[in-house]
Coordinates of C-alpha atoms in Angstrom, one line a residue:
M181 CA 85.1 112.1 145.3
T182 CA 88.6 110.1 146.5
M183 CA 89.8 108.8 143.1
T184 CA 90.8 105.0 144.0
V185 CA 93.8 103.1 142.6
G186 CA 91.4 101.0 141.0
D187 CA 89.6 103.8 139.3
Y188 CA 93.0 105.3 138.3
V189 CA 93.6 101.7 136.6
I190 CA 90.7 102.2 134.4
E191 CA 91.1 106.2 133.6
R192 CA 94.7 105.6 132.3
L193 CA 93.8 102.5 130.2
Y194 CA 91.2 104.6 129.1
Q195 CA 93.4 107.4 127.8
W196 CA 95.8 105.2 126.2
G197 CA 92.4 104.2 123.8
V198 CA 90.8 101.3 125.6
R199 CA 87.5 100.7 125.1
R200 CA 87.1 97.2 126.2
I201 CA 88.2 94.7 128.5
Y202 CA 87.5 90.6 128.4
G203 CA 87.0 88.8 131.6
Y204 CA 85.9 87.4 134.6
P205 CA 85.3 89.1 138.3
G206 CA 86.5 87.7 141.6
D207 CA 87.2 89.4 145.2
G208 CA 90.9 89.7 144.0
I209 CA 90.1 92.3 141.3
N210 CA 87.1 94.0 143.2
G211 CA 88.5 97.7 143.4
V212 CA 89.0 97.6 139.8
F213 CA 85.6 96.0 138.6
G214 CA 83.8 99.1 141.3
A215 CA 85.9 101.6 138.9
L216 CA 84.8 99.8 136.1
N217 CA 81.3 100.4 137.3
R218 CA 82.0 103.7 138.6
A219 CA 83.1 104.7 135.1
N220 CA 79.9 104.1 133.5
E221 CA 81.1 102.6 130.4
K222 CA 83.6 104.5 129.5
I223 CA 85.4 101.3 129.3
R224 CA 83.5 98.7 128.1
F225 CA 83.2 94.7 130.4
I226 CA 82.5 92.1 128.3
Q227 CA 81.8 89.0 130.7
A228 CA 82.7 86.1 129.5
R229 CA 82.3 81.9 130.9
H230 CA 86.4 81.6 131.4
E231 CA 89.2 83.7 131.9
E232 CA 90.7 81.2 129.0
M233 CA 88.3 82.3 126.9
A234 CA 88.5 86.1 128.0
A235 CA 91.9 86.1 127.0
F236 CA 91.3 84.7 123.6
M237 CA 89.0 87.3 123.0
A238 CA 91.8 90.1 124.2
A239 CA 94.0 88.4 121.5
A240 CA 91.4 88.2 118.9
D241 CA 90.0 91.8 120.0
A242 CA 93.7 93.0 118.9
K243 CA 93.7 91.0 115.3
F244 CA 90.5 92.3 114.1
N245 CA 90.3 95.6 115.7
G246 CA 94.3 96.3 115.4
G247 CA 94.9 98.0 118.5
L248 CA 95.4 96.3 122.3
G249 CA 93.5 93.7 123.4
V250 CA 92.7 93.9 127.2
C251 CA 91.7 91.1 129.6
I252 CA 91.6 90.7 133.5
S253 CA 90.7 88.4 135.9
T254 CA 90.9 87.7 139.8
S255 CA 94.0 86.2 141.4
G256 CA 94.8 82.8 141.8
P257 CA 92.7 80.4 139.2
G258 CA 91.3 83.3 137.8
A259 CA 95.0 84.4 136.7
S260 CA 96.2 80.4 136.0
H261 CA 93.2 80.4 133.7
L262 CA 94.1 83.1 131.1
L263 CA 97.6 81.3 130.5
T264 CA 96.5 79.6 127.0
G265 CA 94.1 82.5 125.5
L266 CA 97.9 84.4 126.4
Y267 CA 100.2 82.2 124.6
D268 CA 97.9 82.0 121.6
A269 CA 98.7 86.0 121.5
R270 CA 102.3 85.7 122.1
L271 CA 102.3 83.2 119.6
D272 CA 101.0 85.2 116.9
H273 CA 102.6 88.3 117.9
M274 CA 99.8 90.0 119.1
P275 CA 99.5 93.1 121.8
V276 CA 97.9 92.1 124.6
L277 CA 97.5 93.4 128.4
A278 CA 96.9 91.1 131.0
I279 CA 95.5 93.0 134.2
T280 CA 95.1 90.3 137.8
G281 CA 94.2 90.3 140.7
Q282 CA 96.5 89.0 143.7
Q283 CA 96.2 88.7 147.5
A284 CA 97.1 91.7 150.2
R285 CA 100.6 92.6 150.0
T286 CA 100.4 91.9 154.2
A287 CA 99.3 88.0 153.3
I288 CA 102.1 87.5 150.0
G289 CA 104.8 85.1 151.1
G290 CA 102.7 83.7 153.8
H291 CA 101.1 80.5 152.0
Y292 CA 97.5 82.1 151.7
Q293 CA 94.7 81.2 149.7
Q294 CA 94.4 81.9 146.3
E295 CA 98.1 83.4 146.7
L296 CA 100.4 82.4 143.5
D297 CA 103.1 83.5 142.4
L298 CA 102.1 85.9 138.9
V299 CA 105.0 87.3 138.4
S300 CA 106.7 84.4 137.7
M301 CA 103.9 82.6 136.6
F302 CA 103.3 85.0 134.1
K303 CA 107.5 85.1 133.2
D304 CA 107.6 83.3 129.7
V305 CA 104.0 84.5 128.5
A306 CA 104.2 87.8 129.2
G307 CA 108.4 88.3 129.7
A308 CA 108.4 91.8 127.8
F309 CA 107.1 93.1 130.7
V310 CA 105.3 91.6 133.9
Q311 CA 105.4 93.7 137.2
Q312 CA 103.3 93.6 140.7
A313 CA 102.0 97.1 141.6
S314 CA 103.6 97.6 145.1
A315 CA 102.3 101.5 146.4
P316 CA 100.2 103.6 144.1
A317 CA 102.5 106.1 143.2
Q318 CA 104.0 103.5 141.1
V319 CA 101.0 102.4 139.3
R320 CA 101.4 105.3 136.5
H321 CA 104.4 103.8 135.1
L322 CA 103.1 100.2 135.2
I323 CA 100.4 101.0 133.0
D324 CA 102.3 103.0 131.0
R325 CA 105.0 100.9 129.9
A326 CA 102.9 97.4 130.1
V327 CA 100.6 99.2 127.0
R328 CA 103.6 100.8 125.4
I329 CA 105.8 98.0 125.4
A330 CA 102.8 95.5 124.2
V331 CA 101.6 98.0 121.1
G332 CA 105.3 99.0 120.5
E333 CA 106.6 95.4 120.3
R334 CA 103.7 93.8 119.8
R335 CA 104.3 91.4 123.1
V336 CA 101.9 89.9 125.7
T337 CA 102.4 91.9 129.2
A338 CA 100.5 91.8 132.7
I339 CA 100.2 93.8 135.2
V340 CA 99.4 92.6 138.7
L341 CA 97.5 94.7 141.4
P342 CA 97.3 93.3 145.0
N343 CA 94.0 93.8 146.3
D344 CA 93.9 95.9 148.9
L345 CA 95.9 98.1 147.1
Q346 CA 92.8 98.8 144.5
E347 CA 91.4 100.2 147.4
M348 CA 93.7 102.6 148.2
E349 CA 93.7 106.2 147.4
Y350 CA 95.9 107.2 144.5
S351 CA 98.5 109.7 144.6
E352 CA 100.3 110.6 141.9
P353 CA 104.3 109.8 142.5
P354 CA 106.1 113.2 144.0
R355 CA 109.3 114.5 142.7
A356 CA 111.6 112.6 144.2
H357 CA 114.4 110.3 144.0
G358 CA 113.6 107.1 143.2
T359 CA 110.2 107.9 141.5
L360 CA 108.9 108.1 138.0
R361 CA 106.7 110.3 136.3
S362 CA 105.8 108.3 132.9
G363 CA 103.4 109.6 130.2
I364 CA 100.9 108.8 127.4
G365 CA 101.6 107.6 123.8
Y366 CA 102.8 105.8 120.9
V367 CA 103.3 106.5 117.5
K368 CA 104.2 103.2 115.1
P369 CA 107.5 104.0 113.1
K370 CA 108.0 103.9 109.9
V371 CA 110.2 100.6 109.6
V372 CA 112.0 100.5 106.2
P373 CA 115.7 98.8 105.1
Y374 CA 118.6 101.1 104.2
D375 CA 118.4 101.4 100.2
A376 CA 121.7 99.3 99.8
D377 CA 119.9 96.2 101.3
L378 CA 116.5 96.7 98.8
Q379 CA 118.9 96.9 95.7
R380 CA 120.4 93.6 97.2
A381 CA 117.0 92.4 97.5
A382 CA 115.8 93.5 94.4
E383 CA 119.2 92.3 92.5
V384 CA 117.7 88.2 93.8
L385 CA 114.6 88.4 92.7
N386 CA 115.1 90.4 89.5
A387 CA 117.5 87.3 88.5
G388 CA 114.7 84.9 89.5
K389 CA 112.7 83.7 86.8
K390 CA 110.0 81.1 88.7
V391 CA 109.7 83.6 91.7
A392 CA 107.2 82.4 94.6
M393 CA 105.7 84.9 97.4
L394 CA 105.0 83.1 101.1
I395 CA 102.9 85.8 102.3
G396 CA 101.7 85.5 105.8
A397 CA 99.9 87.6 108.9
G398 CA 102.8 90.9 108.5
A399 CA 101.2 91.1 104.8
L400 CA 97.3 91.7 105.9
H401 CA 97.7 95.4 105.7
A402 CA 99.8 95.0 102.5
A403 CA 97.3 93.6 99.6
D404 CA 98.2 96.5 97.5
E405 CA 101.6 96.3 97.3
V406 CA 102.0 92.6 97.3
T407 CA 99.7 92.7 94.9
A408 CA 101.5 95.1 92.7
V409 CA 105.3 92.6 93.5
A410 CA 103.9 90.3 92.5
D411 CA 102.5 91.2 88.8
K412 CA 105.6 93.0 88.3
L413 CA 107.8 89.5 89.4
G414 CA 105.1 87.2 87.7
A415 CA 105.0 85.6 91.1
G416 CA 102.7 82.7 92.3
V417 CA 101.6 83.3 95.9
A418 CA 100.7 80.8 98.4
K419 CA 98.9 81.8 102.2
A420 CA 100.4 81.0 105.4
L421 CA 96.7 80.3 107.3
L422 CA 97.4 83.6 109.5
G423 CA 97.7 85.5 105.9
K424 CA 94.7 83.9 104.1
A425 CA 92.5 87.1 104.4
A426 CA 96.0 89.5 103.3
L427 CA 94.5 88.5 99.4
P428 CA 91.4 87.5 98.0
D429 CA 91.4 83.8 97.1
D430 CA 89.5 85.4 93.5
L431 CA 92.9 86.3 91.9
P432 CA 94.1 83.6 89.4
W433 CA 97.4 83.4 90.9
V434 CA 96.7 82.9 94.9
T435 CA 97.9 79.0 95.5
G436 CA 96.1 79.3 98.8
A437 CA 97.2 77.9 101.7
I438 CA 100.7 76.1 102.2
G439 CA 101.7 72.8 104.1
L440 CA 99.7 70.2 106.0
L441 CA 96.8 72.2 105.5
G442 CA 97.4 73.4 102.1
T443 CA 97.0 72.6 98.5
E444 CA 98.4 70.6 95.6
V445 CA 99.6 73.9 93.8
S446 CA 101.3 75.3 96.3
H447 CA 102.9 72.7 96.9
Q448 CA 104.0 73.0 93.1
L449 CA 105.3 76.5 93.8
M450 CA 107.2 75.7 96.5
T451 CA 108.8 72.9 94.8
E452 CA 109.4 74.0 91.4
C453 CA 110.8 77.8 92.3
D454 CA 113.7 78.9 91.7
T455 CA 113.6 82.6 93.8
L456 CA 111.6 82.9 97.3
L457 CA 110.1 86.0 98.8
M458 CA 108.8 85.9 102.3
V459 CA 106.9 88.4 103.7
G460 CA 105.2 88.8 107.1
S461 CA 105.1 85.2 107.8
G462 CA 106.5 82.7 110.6
F463 CA 105.0 79.7 108.6
P464 CA 106.5 76.7 111.1
Y465 CA 107.2 73.7 108.5
A466 CA 110.6 74.1 106.3
E467 CA 109.7 70.9 105.0
F468 CA 107.0 72.4 102.8
M469 CA 109.6 75.1 101.6
P470 CA 111.6 74.9 98.8
E471 CA 114.7 72.8 99.6
E472 CA 117.7 74.2 100.8
G473 CA 119.8 75.5 97.8
Q474 CA 117.1 75.3 95.6
A475 CA 116.0 78.8 95.6
R476 CA 117.4 82.3 96.8
G477 CA 116.0 83.8 99.3
V478 CA 114.7 87.4 100.6
Q479 CA 112.3 87.5 103.4
I480 CA 110.5 90.8 104.8
D481 CA 109.6 90.8 108.5
L482 CA 108.7 93.5 111.3
K483 CA 110.3 91.0 113.8
P484 CA 114.2 90.6 113.5
E485 CA 113.7 87.3 115.2
M486 CA 111.5 85.7 112.5
L487 CA 114.2 86.1 110.0
S488 CA 115.9 83.7 108.1
I489 CA 115.1 80.9 110.6
R490 CA 112.3 79.0 108.0
Y491 CA 114.8 78.8 105.0
P492 CA 118.2 80.3 104.5
M493 CA 117.3 83.4 103.2
E494 CA 120.3 85.5 101.1
V495 CA 118.9 88.5 102.3
N496 CA 117.3 89.7 105.3
L497 CA 114.8 93.3 105.7
H498 CA 113.9 93.9 108.9
G499 CA 111.0 96.1 108.3
D500 CA 107.0 96.6 107.7
A501 CA 105.5 95.1 105.1
A502 CA 103.9 97.0 102.7
E503 CA 106.3 100.2 104.0
T504 CA 109.3 97.8 102.6
L505 CA 107.7 96.1 99.3
R506 CA 106.4 99.9 98.1
A507 CA 110.1 100.9 99.0
L508 CA 111.5 97.9 97.4
L509 CA 109.2 98.0 94.2
P510 CA 110.8 100.3 91.7
L511 CA 114.0 98.5 91.7
L512 CA 112.2 95.1 90.2
E513 CA 112.4 95.0 86.6
H514 CA 109.0 93.6 85.0
K515 CA 109.6 90.0 84.0
T516 CA 108.2 90.1 80.2
D517 CA 108.6 86.6 80.5
R518 CA 105.1 85.1 81.8
S519 CA 105.4 81.9 81.4
W520 CA 105.7 81.1 85.0
R521 CA 102.8 82.7 85.9
E522 CA 101.0 81.2 83.4
T523 CA 102.1 77.3 84.6
I524 CA 100.7 78.3 88.1
E525 CA 97.2 80.0 86.6
K526 CA 96.5 76.9 85.1
A527 CA 97.6 74.5 88.1
R528 CA 95.7 77.0 89.9
A529 CA 92.4 76.0 87.6
E530 CA 93.3 72.7 87.8
W531 CA 93.0 72.5 91.4
D532 CA 89.8 74.8 91.6
K533 CA 88.4 71.5 89.8
T534 CA 89.6 69.0 92.0
L535 CA 88.6 71.2 95.2
E536 CA 85.2 71.3 93.8
K537 CA 85.2 67.7 92.9
R538 CA 86.5 66.7 96.1
A539 CA 84.1 68.8 97.6
M540 CA 81.1 67.4 95.6
A541 CA 81.8 63.6 97.1
S542 CA 79.3 61.7 98.5
A543 CA 79.9 61.0 102.4
D544 CA 77.6 59.4 104.9
P545 CA 76.0 61.4 106.0
I546 CA 77.5 64.4 104.6
N547 CA 81.2 65.2 103.2
P548 CA 82.8 68.4 105.3
Q549 CA 84.3 69.9 102.6
R550 CA 80.9 70.7 101.1
V551 CA 79.8 72.2 103.8
A552 CA 82.8 75.2 103.7
F553 CA 82.7 74.9 99.7
E554 CA 79.0 75.9 99.9
L555 CA 79.9 78.2 102.4
S556 CA 82.6 80.6 100.3
P557 CA 79.6 82.2 97.8
R558 CA 77.1 83.1 100.7
L559 CA 79.3 84.8 102.8
P560 CA 78.4 88.8 102.6
D561 CA 80.9 91.2 102.3
R562 CA 83.3 92.2 104.4
A563 CA 82.5 88.7 106.6
I564 CA 84.7 87.9 109.2
V565 CA 85.3 83.9 109.2
T566 CA 87.4 82.1 112.6
S567 CA 88.2 78.4 113.4
D568 CA 89.2 76.5 115.7
S569 CA 91.8 73.7 115.7
G570 CA 91.1 70.1 114.2
S571 CA 90.0 69.1 110.7
C572 CA 87.9 71.9 110.4
A573 CA 90.8 74.1 109.4
N574 CA 91.5 72.3 107.2
W575 CA 88.2 73.0 105.4
Y576 CA 88.7 76.6 106.4
A577 CA 92.1 76.8 105.1
R578 CA 91.5 74.9 101.4
D579 CA 87.7 75.5 100.8
V580 CA 86.6 79.1 102.2
K581 CA 87.2 81.6 99.4
L582 CA 87.8 84.6 101.0
R583 CA 86.9 87.9 99.2
R584 CA 88.7 91.6 99.1
G585 CA 87.4 93.3 102.8
M586 CA 87.0 89.9 104.4
M587 CA 88.8 89.0 107.7
G588 CA 89.7 85.7 108.9
S589 CA 91.7 84.1 111.9
L590 CA 92.6 81.1 114.0
S591 CA 94.9 80.4 116.1
G592 CA 98.1 80.0 114.4
G593 CA 101.0 79.6 116.3
L594 CA 99.5 77.6 119.3
A595 CA 96.7 76.0 117.0
S596 CA 94.8 75.6 120.2
M597 CA 91.6 74.0 120.1
G598 CA 88.7 76.3 121.2
A599 CA 89.9 79.6 119.7
A600 CA 86.5 79.8 117.5
V601 CA 83.6 81.1 119.3
P602 CA 85.5 83.4 121.5
Y603 CA 87.4 84.7 118.4
A604 CA 83.9 85.3 116.7
I605 CA 82.7 87.0 120.0
A606 CA 85.3 89.4 119.9
A607 CA 85.4 89.9 116.2
K608 CA 81.6 91.4 117.0
F609 CA 82.3 93.0 119.5
C610 CA 85.1 95.0 117.0
H611 CA 82.7 95.0 113.8
P612 CA 79.3 94.6 115.2
D613 CA 78.0 95.8 111.8
R614 CA 79.5 92.8 110.0
A615 CA 78.5 88.9 109.4
V616 CA 80.9 86.8 111.4
V617 CA 81.1 83.0 111.1
A618 CA 82.7 80.3 113.6
M619 CA 83.9 77.0 112.4
V620 CA 84.2 74.4 115.1
G621 CA 85.0 71.2 115.6
D622 CA 82.4 68.9 118.1
G623 CA 85.7 68.3 120.5
A624 CA 86.2 72.5 120.8
M625 CA 82.4 72.8 121.7
Q626 CA 82.2 70.0 124.1
M627 CA 86.0 71.2 125.5
N628 CA 84.7 75.1 126.6
N629 CA 83.0 76.6 122.9
M630 CA 78.9 75.4 124.3
A631 CA 79.3 77.9 127.1
E632 CA 80.7 80.5 125.2
L633 CA 77.8 80.7 123.1
I634 CA 76.1 81.8 126.6
T635 CA 78.2 85.0 125.8
V636 CA 76.2 85.4 122.6
A637 CA 72.8 85.1 123.9
K638 CA 73.8 88.0 127.2
Y639 CA 74.9 90.1 124.3
W640 CA 74.0 89.8 120.6
K641 CA 70.6 91.6 121.0
E642 CA 73.1 94.6 120.9
W643 CA 74.9 93.8 118.0
Q644 CA 74.3 96.3 115.0
N645 CA 73.7 93.2 112.9
P646 CA 72.2 89.8 113.9
Q647 CA 74.6 87.9 111.7
W648 CA 76.7 85.4 113.9
I649 CA 76.9 81.6 112.7
C650 CA 78.7 78.8 114.5
C651 CA 79.0 76.0 112.3
V652 CA 79.2 72.6 114.4
F653 CA 80.8 69.9 112.9
N654 CA 80.0 67.3 114.2
N655 CA 81.3 63.9 113.6
E656 CA 81.8 62.5 117.0
D657 CA 85.5 61.9 116.4
L658 CA 88.8 64.5 117.4
N659 CA 89.1 64.0 113.6
Q660 CA 92.5 65.8 113.0
V661 CA 94.3 63.5 115.7
T662 CA 92.9 60.7 114.6
W663 CA 94.2 61.0 111.3
E664 CA 97.5 62.2 112.4
Q665 CA 97.2 58.8 114.2
R666 CA 97.2 57.2 110.9
V667 CA 99.4 59.0 108.9
M668 CA 102.0 60.4 110.9
E669 CA 102.2 57.4 113.3
G670 CA 101.2 54.8 111.2
D671 CA 98.5 53.4 114.1
P672 CA 95.0 52.6 113.6
K673 CA 92.0 55.1 115.4
F674 CA 92.7 54.6 119.2
E675 CA 89.1 54.9 120.4
A676 CA 89.2 55.4 123.6
S677 CA 90.9 58.4 122.7
Q678 CA 89.6 59.7 119.8
D679 CA 85.2 58.7 120.0
I680 CA 83.5 61.3 121.6
P681 CA 79.7 61.8 122.8
N682 CA 77.2 63.1 120.4
V683 CA 75.8 66.0 121.8
P684 CA 72.9 67.7 120.4
Y685 CA 74.4 71.0 120.0
H686 CA 71.7 72.9 118.4
R687 CA 69.3 72.0 120.2
F688 CA 71.8 73.7 123.1
A689 CA 71.5 76.7 120.9
E690 CA 67.9 76.4 121.5
S691 CA 67.4 76.8 125.0
I692 CA 69.8 79.9 125.3
G693 CA 67.5 81.6 122.9
L694 CA 69.4 81.4 119.3
K695 CA 68.0 79.8 116.6
G696 CA 69.5 76.1 116.3
L697 CA 69.6 74.4 112.9
Y698 CA 70.2 70.4 112.3
V699 CA 71.6 69.3 109.2
D700 CA 72.7 65.4 107.9
R701 CA 71.3 65.6 104.2
E702 CA 73.9 67.1 102.0
D703 CA 71.0 68.5 99.4
R704 CA 70.1 70.6 102.8
I705 CA 73.3 72.6 103.0
E706 CA 72.9 75.4 100.7
A707 CA 69.7 76.0 102.3
A708 CA 71.0 75.7 106.0
W709 CA 73.3 78.4 105.2
D710 CA 70.8 80.6 103.2
E711 CA 68.2 80.3 106.7
A712 CA 71.4 80.9 108.9
F713 CA 72.2 84.3 107.0
A714 CA 68.4 85.1 107.3
A715 CA 67.7 84.7 110.8
D716 CA 66.7 87.4 112.9
R717 CA 69.5 86.0 115.5
P718 CA 72.8 83.8 116.0
V719 CA 72.3 80.6 114.7
L720 CA 74.3 77.5 115.2
I721 CA 74.3 75.0 112.6
E722 CA 75.1 71.4 113.4
F723 CA 76.3 69.6 110.4
K724 CA 76.7 65.7 111.0
T725 CA 79.4 65.3 109.1
D726 CA 81.2 62.3 107.7
P727 CA 84.4 61.3 110.1
N728 CA 86.2 59.3 107.2
V729 CA 86.8 62.1 104.8
P730 CA 90.6 62.5 104.9
P731 CA 91.6 66.0 105.9
L732 CA 95.2 64.9 104.1
P733 CA 97.9 67.2 102.7
A734 CA 97.3 67.8 99.4
H735 CA 100.5 66.2 98.5
L736 CA 101.2 62.9 100.3
K737 CA 105.0 61.8 101.2
L738 CA 106.1 58.2 100.4
E739 CA 106.7 57.9 104.3
Q740 CA 103.0 59.2 104.6
V741 CA 101.6 56.4 102.3
K742 CA 103.4 53.6 104.4
K743 CA 102.1 54.9 107.6
Y744 CA 98.6 55.1 106.3
A745 CA 98.8 51.8 105.0
S746 CA 99.9 50.1 108.1
A747 CA 97.4 51.7 110.1
L748 CA 94.9 50.1 107.6
L749 CA 96.5 46.6 107.7
Q750 CA 96.8 46.7 111.5
G751 CA 92.9 46.9 111.4
D752 CA 91.3 50.4 112.0
P753 CA 87.9 50.5 112.9
D754 CA 87.2 52.4 110.1
E755 CA 88.5 50.8 107.8
G756 CA 85.7 50.6 105.3
G757 CA 84.7 54.1 105.6
I758 CA 88.1 55.3 105.4
I759 CA 89.0 53.1 102.1
V760 CA 86.0 54.6 100.3
Q761 CA 86.2 58.2 101.1
S762 CA 90.1 58.2 100.5
A763 CA 89.3 56.7 97.5
K764 CA 86.5 59.6 96.6
Q765 CA 89.2 61.8 97.5
A766 CA 92.0 61.0 94.9
L767 CA 94.1 58.3 97.3
S768 CA 93.1 54.8 96.4
K769 CA 95.9 54.0 93.9
V770 CA 97.8 54.7 96.9
L771 CA 96.3 52.4 99.5
P772 CA 96.9 48.7 100.1
G773 CA 94.4 46.0 98.9
H774 CA 91.7 45.1 100.6
K775 CA 89.3 42.2 100.0
K776 CA 85.7 43.7 99.1
D777 CA 83.0 44.1 102.1
D778 CA 79.6 44.7 101.1
D779 CA 78.3 45.3 104.2
R780 CA 81.6 47.9 105.7
R781 CA 80.4 49.9 102.4

């Protein structure tokens, strides 16, 4: 049988190790879909409800599986829908390949239906490599370069295939001038700095008396090395959100998240340290780092463009996190004075008590922190947790405790709404034997995640382990932005933009064959989690949570306090509720005086 260009694309991707492609069909890409069908699932096609979700799935596949994520779409709107998910991959340095259709070559430039200049459109998100094929013999090197660049540079790449080309007979490039004969294969190199630079870094770290470490996604496969270095230096370790799973949260010197979603002890770690070792993190908020001049700095990153752009580092080490830390370790002196480590461990223990107290504070009807707090001890070993952007990310960051062997992620650099459910779906395809939990706000559910529950309903029966749980925080509010309006802008809640409809998410789940649970009492939270993990099918738990529990930074700056007070003094529509909940979260001493109103309490 004649091999078409579409057939060749699938075969070449298979040779590169691709086993899953996420996407949505359309006539602009029919030639490749026909080839997928003829390939008899050598590469599995996963049908999302929307191309944006498919791109999120590809990004998550790269995160949870460690290889190349691939998504596919038709031309025109199908291709443009991919962009948000692809930007998520780009900003989190994930290797993703996008394959899209295009109108026939003879129509290009003729203002044809669904004709977009896709190469120009993808030029930013896939700037490392984006090309449109024009001849069968060209496809071989386009695929090879797109995959190798994506994997080798941890970038997004894109290939555009005109629909008439996909159906043409494939021909190998001739041995002639103006042709290329490329090959398959890429092996990740060992990237380690020179000995002299490692020695300079060791001198800085050895001189420090209060060493803080900040780790991110680049340290996800360096847990043993980070632990060994932290123990030798007597350091405390804070985690950027993408590095949450890099170290277990049950280690007493791990201070948890940093920044707006961070912990009080991470704030203390950064403000009191005299030396900072930053490993594999692009944490963006410089205001949460030590003040310039306070600490000497060493940074390790595989991406040289990420070095010394958050804090002026004294030594910048371009290298793989695990390999570089392993090479650095023998040069470090064991610090006999453990007073700094003991200070951090004591502060961490106190923070744990505070966190539990906050989670157990009553709310109307449910405190969202308690939902996440009660999840932690019930997570099965090797579970995977995904979170959406919004206030649920605060509870994921602070209240969910990941143990060794667990995984977790969210849309980091892009911080996009709508990523949690597609992330959780991809996690299940990567690891069908593991339990997966998605934490989602009601805003993201209404935006696009409800539809992706249909994807779960379509595929779940083939999963080895049916434990797939979507936890929805239903507070009828775009909660994170509401609080940002109050604390960052000093404005009261703008109800026209922030209030969203009350939707029975659990009933929708039941209507498509999943299990739905509705919880509006705090004494039912634990039982609901237990019931969900024991279910014989995927579960959606809808928790009716209180929007007035503040997802505020662990440490409020004076300017934030002033703006928060300003919002209240202007008459916030939820004023009574947020005063009560803020008081319960130990913020009462910074609030302005208000006349008691028993009806509102």
